[in-house]
Amino acid sequence: MAFSMMQLFLLGALGPRLVNELDVSPTVLGLTTTIGFGAAAVLSPVGGRVVDRVGPRRCLVALLIVSAVALALIGSAPGVGLLLAAVALGGLPQALANPATNKAILATVPPQRRGSVTGMKQSGVQLGAFAAGLPLAALAGVAGWQGAVWTAAGAAALAALWAARGLPADPPPVLAGPHSSLVPRGAIAWLAVFSLLLGCGIASVNTYLALYGAQRLGLGPTAAGALVAVLGVAGVAGRVGWSKAAGHPGRAVWLPGVLAAGSVAAALLLAAASFVHPLAWVAAVAVGVFAVAANAVSMVLVMQRATPGRAGQDSALVSAGFFAGFAVGPPLFGLLAESGHYGTGWLLVAGEFAGACAVAVCWAVRDRREARA
């Protein structure tokens, strides 16, 4: 999970260096996120079907190999063109990550432990954010941003070797079978819309938090990258804690709305940080604890509500909504960032989180009503 999104966390954490050294504008920086997550959103439904048929180990090995290749290409990019192509390639690991890992959990973990294990698994994404924001950003100060990205590529290649040797064998591939619908239905549809709006806001924070720290809060490149690392650490704690709480199905249905409401407050703190700079650190923690954790809780709900035999497909459909949000959010924020209107950008993020909250609460009320009927 950490390597599936490493390239985008690195681009966010190293954003100030890329803007200066590759002459990348803030709008183009946002476009990298759009391309990466746009590719992931398009590939996710097919990726989920592939995982259901081929098996999680084969898909996880492929995920890590492609991540290594994409990172190596980013580190070799002489300009914007190859950079964007490499980011698009990185959409494939993102498309495979949740279906493959969720399928592995359903196959090997008892139901009573799936919530906490899913939280630990989802915290891998935030481990990637921490690695990009602190050790790799610090390495970039010594070895250059290319050296930091190549180091991440080598680590992904080693992880692929470990996965091939260490994970349980898959069953024989299913080469044929009925085609399941690619249109989400029921709870999966509600979770996909919730994830779309949540993704819009989270992606904007991931992409522009470090740049905001450097351009508006007076932080140096390493300190600005540390904001992303703080978000990552808080996200690990939030995902583990809230996912464990979501292991109780009756409680889980209300958690997305609660966490989205907390995310609104976090976005407002980011806006206020323009006037009281230390609030940026509090806001980074809050985004991790609430917004980032909400995505992990949605994955717990997917596994609780997935149709038998469709765990990979249903995971992929909800992930597609999340990735689509990641594709849409940063370009909108980037237009505001390029004109220096960060405060308005954070208010836009607050509005996206508020929309996610409304969707989650409406679904929870409807679900409880249907359960009592």
Tab-separated table of N, CA and C in Angstrom, residues 125-214:
chain	number	residue	atom	x	y	z
A	125	VAL	N	-0.442	3.370	3.336
A	125	VAL	CA	-0.454	4.551	2.468
A	125	VAL	C	0.177	5.734	3.191
A	126	GLN	N	-0.183	5.897	4.456
A	126	GLN	CA	0.364	7.014	5.218
A	126	GLN	C	1.821	6.785	5.595
A	127	LEU	N	2.218	5.523	5.700
A	127	LEU	CA	3.644	5.242	5.860
A	127	LEU	C	4.403	5.764	4.642
A	128	GLY	N	3.806	5.612	3.456
A	128	GLY	CA	4.410	6.166	2.254
A	128	GLY	C	4.491	7.680	2.310
A	129	ALA	N	3.436	8.320	2.845
A	129	ALA	CA	3.458	9.781	2.991
A	129	ALA	C	4.555	10.212	3.957
A	130	PHE	N	4.712	9.461	5.059
A	130	PHE	CA	5.766	9.791	6.018
A	130	PHE	C	7.144	9.634	5.384
A	131	ALA	N	7.337	8.521	4.661
A	131	ALA	CA	8.645	8.282	4.029
A	131	ALA	C	8.967	9.374	3.013
A	132	ALA	N	7.953	9.811	2.256
A	132	ALA	CA	8.178	10.863	1.267
A	132	ALA	C	8.442	12.205	1.931
A	133	GLY	N	7.723	12.483	3.019
A	133	GLY	CA	7.790	13.802	3.628
A	133	GLY	C	8.972	14.026	4.530
A	134	LEU	N	9.565	12.940	5.093
A	134	LEU	CA	10.673	13.159	6.025
A	134	LEU	C	11.986	12.543	5.525
A	135	PRO	N	12.176	11.219	5.591
A	135	PRO	CA	13.501	10.714	5.188
A	135	PRO	C	13.849	10.964	3.734
A	136	LEU	N	12.891	10.769	2.810
A	136	LEU	CA	13.210	10.974	1.400
A	136	LEU	C	13.354	12.461	1.064
A	137	ALA	N	12.536	13.314	1.690
A	137	ALA	CA	12.699	14.759	1.477
A	137	ALA	C	14.034	15.236	2.034
A	138	ALA	N	14.447	14.675	3.188
A	138	ALA	CA	15.756	15.032	3.739
A	138	ALA	C	16.882	14.527	2.840
A	139	LEU	N	16.722	13.312	2.302
A	139	LEU	CA	17.714	12.775	1.375
A	139	LEU	C	17.842	13.661	0.140
A	140	ALA	N	16.704	14.214	-0.310
A	140	ALA	CA	16.743	15.097	-1.481
A	140	ALA	C	17.607	16.326	-1.224
A	141	GLY	N	17.677	16.764	0.029
A	141	GLY	CA	18.522	17.898	0.352
A	141	GLY	C	20.008	17.590	0.208
A	142	VAL	N	20.360	16.289	0.264
A	142	VAL	CA	21.761	15.872	0.158
A	142	VAL	C	22.076	15.343	-1.232
A	143	ALA	N	21.214	14.460	-1.740
A	143	ALA	CA	21.486	13.754	-3.002
A	143	ALA	C	20.698	14.315	-4.174
A	144	GLY	N	19.880	15.339	-3.954
A	144	GLY	CA	19.031	15.860	-5.020
A	144	GLY	C	17.714	15.095	-5.086
A	145	TRP	N	16.716	15.709	-5.709
A	145	TRP	CA	15.411	15.058	-5.728
A	145	TRP	C	15.438	13.767	-6.547
A	146	GLN	N	16.281	13.702	-7.596
A	146	GLN	CA	16.370	12.460	-8.373
A	146	GLN	C	16.908	11.321	-7.517
A	147	GLY	N	17.909	11.598	-6.685
A	147	GLY	CA	18.460	10.559	-5.820
A	147	GLY	C	17.429	10.009	-4.858
A	148	ALA	N	16.561	10.892	-4.333
A	148	ALA	CA	15.507	10.437	-3.420
A	148	ALA	C	14.519	9.532	-4.144
A	149	VAL	N	14.146	9.900	-5.368
A	149	VAL	CA	13.176	9.097	-6.120
A	149	VAL	C	13.788	7.752	-6.523
A	150	TRP	N	15.051	7.734	-6.932
A	150	TRP	CA	15.697	6.470	-7.299
A	150	TRP	C	15.835	5.540	-6.085
A	151	THR	N	16.057	6.109	-4.921
A	151	THR	CA	16.097	5.293	-3.703
A	151	THR	C	14.757	4.610	-3.466
A	152	ALA	N	13.670	5.339	-3.653
A	152	ALA	CA	12.335	4.751	-3.502
A	152	ALA	C	12.102	3.659	-4.539
A	153	ALA	N	12.594	3.848	-5.775
A	153	ALA	CA	12.444	2.830	-6.811
A	153	ALA	C	13.162	1.539	-6.429
A	154	GLY	N	14.373	1.657	-5.888
A	154	GLY	CA	15.099	0.467	-5.452
A	154	GLY	C	14.383	-0.261	-4.331
A	155	ALA	N	13.807	0.490	-3.396
A	155	ALA	CA	13.060	-0.137	-2.300
A	155	ALA	C	11.836	-0.878	-2.821
A	156	ALA	N	11.155	-0.326	-3.827
A	156	ALA	CA	9.996	-1.004	-4.407
A	156	ALA	C	10.404	-2.309	-5.086
A	157	ALA	N	11.545	-2.312	-5.768
A	157	ALA	CA	12.030	-3.534	-6.415
A	157	ALA	C	12.325	-4.616	-5.374
A	158	LEU	N	12.940	-4.233	-4.242
A	158	LEU	CA	13.194	-5.199	-3.175
A	158	LEU	C	11.885	-5.735	-2.591
A	159	ALA	N	10.893	-4.864	-2.446
A	159	ALA	CA	9.603	-5.304	-1.926
A	159	ALA	C	8.927	-6.299	-2.879
A	160	ALA	N	9.094	-6.110	-4.190
A	160	ALA	CA	8.541	-7.051	-5.161
A	160	ALA	C	9.165	-8.433	-4.994
A	161	LEU	N	10.474	-8.464	-4.756
A	161	LEU	CA	11.163	-9.739	-4.538
A	161	LEU	C	10.648	-10.412	-3.273
A	162	TRP	N	10.460	-9.629	-2.207
A	162	TRP	CA	9.907	-10.180	-0.967
A	162	TRP	C	8.504	-10.744	-1.193
A	163	ALA	N	7.652	-10.001	-1.916
A	163	ALA	CA	6.271	-10.454	-2.144
A	163	ALA	C	6.251	-11.770	-2.915
A	164	ALA	N	7.117	-11.885	-3.917
A	164	ALA	CA	7.153	-13.111	-4.719
A	164	ALA	C	7.562	-14.315	-3.873
A	165	ARG	N	8.449	-14.092	-2.884
A	165	ARG	CA	8.953	-15.195	-2.071
A	165	ARG	C	8.107	-15.449	-0.827
A	166	GLY	N	7.511	-14.398	-0.262
A	166	GLY	CA	6.935	-14.507	1.069
A	166	GLY	C	5.432	-14.647	1.179
A	167	LEU	N	4.667	-14.254	0.150
A	167	LEU	CA	3.210	-14.295	0.261
A	167	LEU	C	2.669	-15.673	-0.087
A	168	PRO	N	1.536	-16.068	0.500
A	168	PRO	CA	0.943	-17.374	0.180
A	168	PRO	C	0.589	-17.478	-1.300
A	169	ALA	N	0.698	-18.679	-1.823
A	169	ALA	CA	0.426	-18.902	-3.243
A	169	ALA	C	-1.035	-18.632	-3.566
A	170	ASP	N	-1.273	-18.144	-4.788
A	170	ASP	CA	-2.639	-17.941	-5.270
A	170	ASP	C	-3.219	-19.250	-5.773
A	171	PRO	N	-4.550	-19.361	-5.788
A	171	PRO	CA	-5.168	-20.492	-6.486
A	171	PRO	C	-4.944	-20.346	-7.988
A	172	PRO	N	-5.189	-21.410	-8.760
A	172	PRO	CA	-5.040	-21.295	-10.218
A	172	PRO	C	-5.898	-20.161	-10.764
A	173	PRO	N	-5.394	-19.406	-11.753
A	173	PRO	CA	-6.167	-18.288	-12.312
A	173	PRO	C	-7.487	-18.752	-12.903
A	174	VAL	N	-8.505	-17.920	-12.745
A	174	VAL	CA	-9.802	-18.148	-13.381
A	174	VAL	C	-9.782	-17.377	-14.696
A	175	LEU	N	-9.676	-18.111	-15.802
A	175	LEU	CA	-9.477	-17.468	-17.100
A	175	LEU	C	-10.782	-17.089	-17.785
A	176	ALA	N	-11.882	-17.555	-17.282
A	176	ALA	CA	-13.171	-17.230	-17.905
A	176	ALA	C	-14.223	-17.190	-16.824
A	177	GLY	N	-15.276	-16.534	-17.086
A	177	GLY	CA	-16.376	-16.433	-16.138
A	177	GLY	C	-17.319	-15.335	-16.535
A	178	PRO	N	-18.476	-15.243	-15.866
A	178	PRO	CA	-19.448	-14.202	-16.213
A	178	PRO	C	-18.909	-12.823	-15.874
A	179	HIS	N	-19.217	-11.870	-16.711
A	179	HIS	CA	-18.802	-10.482	-16.480
A	179	HIS	C	-19.752	-9.835	-15.482
A	180	SER	N	-19.194	-9.339	-14.391
A	180	SER	CA	-20.001	-8.642	-13.398
A	180	SER	C	-20.134	-7.184	-13.791
A	181	SER	N	-21.161	-6.542	-13.241
A	181	SER	CA	-21.447	-5.158	-13.587
A	181	SER	C	-20.341	-4.239	-13.083
A	182	LEU	N	-20.007	-3.242	-13.904
A	182	LEU	CA	-19.030	-2.234	-13.500
A	182	LEU	C	-19.712	-1.010	-12.905
A	183	VAL	N	-21.012	-1.075	-12.686
A	183	VAL	CA	-21.765	0.038	-12.097
A	183	VAL	C	-22.014	-0.276	-10.625
A	184	PRO	N	-21.529	0.576	-9.704
A	184	PRO	CA	-21.755	0.293	-8.278
A	184	PRO	C	-23.229	0.410	-7.919
A	185	ARG	N	-23.654	-0.445	-6.994
A	185	ARG	CA	-25.055	-0.448	-6.572
A	185	ARG	C	-25.140	-0.511	-5.052
A	186	GLY	N	-26.276	-0.070	-4.512
A	186	GLY	CA	-26.518	-0.166	-3.085
A	186	GLY	C	-25.490	0.593	-2.268
A	187	ALA	N	-25.026	-0.048	-1.189
A	187	ALA	CA	-24.049	0.591	-0.300
A	187	ALA	C	-22.765	0.943	-1.036
A	188	ILE	N	-22.375	0.128	-2.009
A	188	ILE	CA	-21.136	0.389	-2.751
A	188	ILE	C	-21.257	1.697	-3.535
A	189	ALA	N	-22.438	1.984	-4.077
A	189	ALA	CA	-22.635	3.236	-4.809
A	189	ALA	C	-22.513	4.441	-3.871
A	190	TRP	N	-23.134	4.366	-2.692
A	190	TRP	CA	-23.035	5.462	-1.730
A	190	TRP	C	-21.582	5.679	-1.312
A	191	LEU	N	-20.878	4.586	-1.044
A	191	LEU	CA	-19.480	4.697	-0.633
A	191	LEU	C	-18.608	5.255	-1.756
A	192	ALA	N	-18.944	4.947	-3.007
A	192	ALA	CA	-18.174	5.480	-4.140
A	192	ALA	C	-18.332	7.003	-4.238
A	193	VAL	N	-19.563	7.504	-4.049
A	193	VAL	CA	-19.795	8.955	-4.106
A	193	VAL	C	-19.112	9.643	-2.920
A	194	PHE	N	-19.235	9.057	-1.740
A	194	PHE	CA	-18.546	9.585	-0.562
A	194	PHE	C	-17.052	9.660	-0.817
A	195	SER	N	-16.485	8.605	-1.390
A	195	SER	CA	-15.051	8.553	-1.643
A	195	SER	C	-14.633	9.571	-2.698
A	196	LEU	N	-15.491	9.833	-3.678
A	196	LEU	CA	-15.203	10.845	-4.691
A	196	LEU	C	-14.982	12.208	-4.050
A	197	LEU	N	-15.909	12.628	-3.195
A	197	LEU	CA	-15.805	13.941	-2.559
A	197	LEU	C	-14.654	13.979	-1.550
A	198	LEU	N	-14.489	12.891	-0.804
A	198	LEU	CA	-13.382	12.817	0.141
A	198	LEU	C	-12.044	12.910	-0.594
A	199	GLY	N	-11.940	12.201	-1.715
A	199	GLY	CA	-10.704	12.207	-2.480
A	199	GLY	C	-10.354	13.579	-3.026
A	200	CYS	N	-11.366	14.351	-3.444
A	200	CYS	CA	-11.098	15.717	-3.929
A	200	CYS	C	-10.343	16.526	-2.883
A	201	GLY	N	-10.802	16.454	-1.639
A	201	GLY	CA	-10.184	17.240	-0.587
A	201	GLY	C	-8.825	16.716	-0.176
A	202	ILE	N	-8.711	15.402	0.033
A	202	ILE	CA	-7.439	14.826	0.482
A	202	ILE	C	-6.347	15.070	-0.550
A	203	ALA	N	-6.682	14.896	-1.826
A	203	ALA	CA	-5.678	15.077	-2.878
A	203	ALA	C	-5.137	16.501	-2.899
A	204	SER	N	-6.004	17.477	-2.699
A	204	SER	CA	-5.548	18.865	-2.673
A	204	SER	C	-4.582	19.103	-1.525
A	205	VAL	N	-4.890	18.521	-0.358
A	205	VAL	CA	-3.989	18.671	0.788
A	205	VAL	C	-2.657	17.980	0.502
A	206	ASN	N	-2.713	16.742	0.018
A	206	ASN	CA	-1.471	16.000	-0.247
A	206	ASN	C	-0.570	16.744	-1.235
A	207	THR	N	-1.187	17.313	-2.273
A	207	THR	CA	-0.416	17.915	-3.356
A	207	THR	C	0.138	19.283	-2.987
A	208	TYR	N	-0.628	20.064	-2.235
A	208	TYR	CA	-0.259	21.470	-2.046
A	208	TYR	C	0.140	21.848	-0.626
A	209	LEU	N	0.086	20.923	0.314
A	209	LEU	CA	0.423	21.282	1.687
A	209	LEU	C	1.866	21.754	1.803
A	210	ALA	N	2.809	21.018	1.212
A	210	ALA	CA	4.218	21.412	1.302
A	210	ALA	C	4.467	22.747	0.585
A	211	LEU	N	3.848	22.923	-0.576
A	211	LEU	CA	4.029	24.167	-1.323
A	211	LEU	C	3.428	25.347	-0.551
A	212	TYR	N	2.288	25.122	0.084
A	212	TYR	CA	1.659	26.138	0.930
A	212	TYR	C	2.602	26.538	2.061
A	213	GLY	N	3.216	25.532	2.695
A	213	GLY	CA	4.152	25.829	3.767
A	213	GLY	C	5.336	26.645	3.290
A	214	ALA	N	5.829	26.340	2.080
A	214	ALA	CA	7.001	27.047	1.565
A	214	ALA	C	6.665	28.451	1.077
